[in-house]
PDB file of C-alpha atoms in Angstrom:
ATOM      1  CA  MET A 201     -23.168-204.146 -55.750  1.00  0.00           C
ATOM      2  CA  THR A 202     -20.516-202.122 -53.976  1.00  0.00           C
ATOM      3  CA  HIS A 203     -17.305-203.443 -52.531  1.00  0.00           C
ATOM      4  CA  GLY A 204     -13.851-202.267 -51.581  1.00  0.00           C
ATOM      5  CA  GLN A 205     -10.473-203.488 -52.727  1.00  0.00           C
ATOM      6  CA  VAL A 206      -9.023-206.920 -52.142  1.00  0.00           C
ATOM      7  CA  LYS A 207      -6.708-206.868 -49.126  1.00  0.00           C
ATOM      8  CA  HIS A 208      -3.921-209.342 -48.548  1.00  0.00           C
ATOM      9  CA  ARG A 209      -3.752-210.418 -44.893  1.00  0.00           C
ATOM     10  CA  PRO A 210      -0.546-212.484 -44.630  1.00  0.00           C
ATOM     11  CA  ASP A 211      -0.927-212.601 -40.830  1.00  0.00           C
ATOM     12  CA  LEU A 212      -4.190-214.543 -41.338  1.00  0.00           C
ATOM     13  CA  GLU A 213      -3.097-216.283 -44.563  1.00  0.00           C
ATOM     14  CA  LYS A 214      -6.002-214.947 -46.589  1.00  0.00           C
ATOM     15  CA  PHE A 215      -7.181-212.387 -49.093  1.00  0.00           C
ATOM     16  CA  THR A 216     -10.305-210.471 -48.103  1.00  0.00           C
ATOM     17  CA  LEU A 217     -12.869-208.283 -49.800  1.00  0.00           C
ATOM     18  CA  THR A 218     -15.708-206.478 -48.063  1.00  0.00           C
ATOM     19  CA  VAL A 219     -18.962-206.708 -50.013  1.00  0.00           C
ATOM     20  CA  GLU A 220     -21.886-204.698 -48.655  1.00  0.00           C
ATOM     21  CA  GLY A 221     -20.542-204.983 -45.123  1.00  0.00           C
ATOM     22  CA  GLN A 222     -19.761-208.715 -45.317  1.00  0.00           C
ATOM     23  CA  GLU A 223     -16.391-210.374 -45.795  1.00  0.00           C
ATOM     24  CA  ALA A 224     -15.549-212.584 -48.750  1.00  0.00           C
ATOM     25  CA  PHE A 225     -12.219-214.382 -48.477  1.00  0.00           C
ATOM     26  CA  LEU A 226      -9.726-216.759 -50.041  1.00  0.00           C
ATOM     27  CA  CYS A 227      -7.691-218.729 -47.495  1.00  0.00           C
ATOM     28  CA  TYR A 228      -4.281-220.194 -48.184  1.00  0.00           C
ATOM     29  CA  ARG A 229      -1.474-222.062 -46.483  1.00  0.00           C
ATOM     30  CA  LYS A 230       2.040-220.889 -47.328  1.00  0.00           C
ATOM     31  CA  GLN A 231       4.892-223.357 -47.280  1.00  0.00           C
ATOM     32  CA  GLY A 232       8.132-221.877 -48.560  1.00  0.00           C
ATOM     33  CA  THR A 233       7.365-220.517 -52.014  1.00  0.00           C
ATOM     34  CA  VAL A 234       4.096-222.418 -52.431  1.00  0.00           C
ATOM     35  CA  LEU A 235       0.596-221.114 -51.714  1.00  0.00           C
ATOM     36  CA  ASP A 236      -2.039-223.777 -51.174  1.00  0.00           C
ATOM     37  CA  LEU A 237      -5.303-222.013 -52.020  1.00  0.00           C
ATOM     38  CA  TRP A 238      -7.639-224.184 -49.960  1.00  0.00           C
ATOM     39  CA  HIS A 239     -10.919-222.299 -49.400  1.00  0.00           C
ATOM     40  CA  THR A 240     -12.929-219.504 -50.992  1.00  0.00           C
ATOM     41  CA  TYR A 241     -16.027-218.008 -49.395  1.00  0.00           C
ATOM     42  CA  THR A 242     -18.396-215.440 -50.861  1.00  0.00           C
ATOM     43  CA  PRO A 243     -21.421-214.217 -48.880  1.00  0.00           C
ATOM     44  CA  GLU A 244     -24.638-215.562 -50.361  1.00  0.00           C
ATOM     45  CA  ASN A 245     -25.921-212.149 -51.478  1.00  0.00           C
ATOM     46  CA  ALA A 246     -22.681-211.537 -53.434  1.00  0.00           C
ATOM     47  CA  ARG A 247     -22.428-214.864 -55.264  1.00  0.00           C
ATOM     48  CA  GLY A 248     -22.363-214.785 -59.040  1.00  0.00           C
ATOM     49  CA  GLN A 249     -20.976-211.237 -59.062  1.00  0.00           C
ATOM     50  CA  GLY A 250     -17.304-212.030 -59.741  1.00  0.00           C
ATOM     51  CA  VAL A 251     -16.163-211.609 -56.134  1.00  0.00           C
ATOM     52  CA  ALA A 252     -14.345-214.962 -55.944  1.00  0.00           C
ATOM     53  CA  GLN A 253     -12.579-214.118 -59.203  1.00  0.00           C
ATOM     54  CA  LEU A 254     -11.300-210.843 -57.738  1.00  0.00           C
ATOM     55  CA  LEU A 255      -9.876-212.745 -54.761  1.00  0.00           C
ATOM     56  CA  ALA A 256      -8.267-215.352 -57.019  1.00  0.00           C
ATOM     57  CA  ASP A 257      -6.868-212.631 -59.293  1.00  0.00           C
ATOM     58  CA  ALA A 258      -5.132-211.067 -56.285  1.00  0.00           C
ATOM     59  CA  ALA A 259      -3.655-214.395 -55.150  1.00  0.00           C
ATOM     60  CA  PHE A 260      -2.332-215.288 -58.597  1.00  0.00           C
ATOM     61  CA  LYS A 261      -0.968-211.778 -59.148  1.00  0.00           C
ATOM     62  CA  LEU A 262       0.972-212.020 -55.870  1.00  0.00           C
ATOM     63  CA  ALA A 263       2.259-215.486 -56.797  1.00  0.00           C
ATOM     64  CA  CYS A 264       3.494-214.117 -60.152  1.00  0.00           C
ATOM     65  CA  GLU A 265       5.191-211.128 -58.527  1.00  0.00           C
ATOM     66  CA  GLN A 266       6.931-213.330 -55.941  1.00  0.00           C
ATOM     67  CA  SER A 267       7.722-216.266 -58.286  1.00  0.00           C
ATOM     68  CA  TRP A 268       5.659-218.574 -56.069  1.00  0.00           C
ATOM     69  CA  LYS A 269       3.747-221.682 -57.094  1.00  0.00           C
ATOM     70  CA  ILE A 270       0.065-222.439 -56.429  1.00  0.00           C
ATOM     71  CA  VAL A 271      -1.631-225.612 -55.201  1.00  0.00           C
ATOM     72  CA  PRO A 272      -5.298-225.282 -56.258  1.00  0.00           C
ATOM     73  CA  SER A 273      -6.914-227.266 -53.395  1.00  0.00           C
ATOM     74  CA  CYS A 274     -10.070-225.127 -53.455  1.00  0.00           C
ATOM     75  CA  SER A 275     -12.628-226.442 -55.939  1.00  0.00           C
ATOM     76  CA  TYR A 276     -13.455-222.917 -57.126  1.00  0.00           C
ATOM     77  CA  ILE A 277      -9.810-222.355 -58.058  1.00  0.00           C
ATOM     78  CA  SER A 278      -9.303-225.741 -59.728  1.00  0.00           C
ATOM     79  CA  ASP A 279     -12.704-226.163 -61.387  1.00  0.00           C
ATOM     80  CA  ARG A 280     -13.845-222.657 -62.257  1.00  0.00           C
ATOM     81  CA  TYR A 281     -10.964-220.177 -62.146  1.00  0.00           C
ATOM     82  CA  LEU A 282      -8.052-222.038 -63.734  1.00  0.00           C
ATOM     83  CA  PRO A 283      -9.961-223.352 -66.786  1.00  0.00           C
ATOM     84  CA  THR A 284     -10.620-219.734 -67.792  1.00  0.00           C
ATOM     85  CA  HIS A 285      -7.125-218.436 -66.917  1.00  0.00           C
ATOM     86  CA  PRO A 286      -4.586-220.481 -68.898  1.00  0.00           C
ATOM     87  CA  GLU A 287      -1.994-217.755 -68.354  1.00  0.00           C
ATOM     88  CA  TYR A 288      -1.559-219.073 -64.804  1.00  0.00           C
ATOM     89  CA  HIS A 289      -1.202-222.789 -65.569  1.00  0.00           C
ATOM     90  CA  ASP A 290       2.605-222.593 -65.304  1.00  0.00           C
ATOM     91  CA  LEU A 291       2.244-221.538 -61.629  1.00  0.00           C
ATOM     92  CA  VAL A 292       0.247-224.620 -60.680  1.00  0.00           C
ATOM     93  CA  VAL A 293       1.678-227.639 -58.906  1.00  0.00           C
ATOM     94  CA  ASN A 294      -0.262-230.484 -57.398  1.00  0.00           C
ATOM     95  CA  HIS A 295      -0.216-231.161 -53.672  1.00  0.00           C
ATOM     96  CA  HIS A 296       2.174-234.106 -54.040  1.00  0.00           C
ATOM     97  CA  GLU A 297       4.707-232.012 -55.958  1.00  0.00           C
ATOM     98  CA  SER A 298       4.640-229.230 -53.374  1.00  0.00           C
ATOM     99  CA  THR A 299       5.345-231.489 -50.376  1.00  0.00           C
ATOM    100  CA  THR A 300       7.760-234.032 -51.836  1.00  0.00           C
ATOM    101  CA  PRO A 301      11.405-233.139 -51.215  1.00  0.00           C
ATOM    102  CA  THR A 302      13.554-233.133 -54.303  1.00  0.00           C
ATOM    103  CA  PRO A 303      16.590-235.458 -54.224  1.00  0.00           C
TER     104      PRO A 303
END
């Protein structure tokens, strides 16, 4: 399977990767210094090939570089990616923590 590089599209709030002419993506919502990773999509013919992991890797790498936090709203991120990437657990906040003002 051939694909290009993951591209960050801040104007669209997503990371994209072209896989055999089709777009895989990870959508987020940015609020301050928090990225809510809310949806991952991989074209059917590219599933099981590590494409979603490449997208998640790019999002977490950016969060590390920028000292941002992550809300793992997407089930792929929370249920599949994070259990195998403990090095990123310190970046994770839950939705309630990210939206509650601190006194």
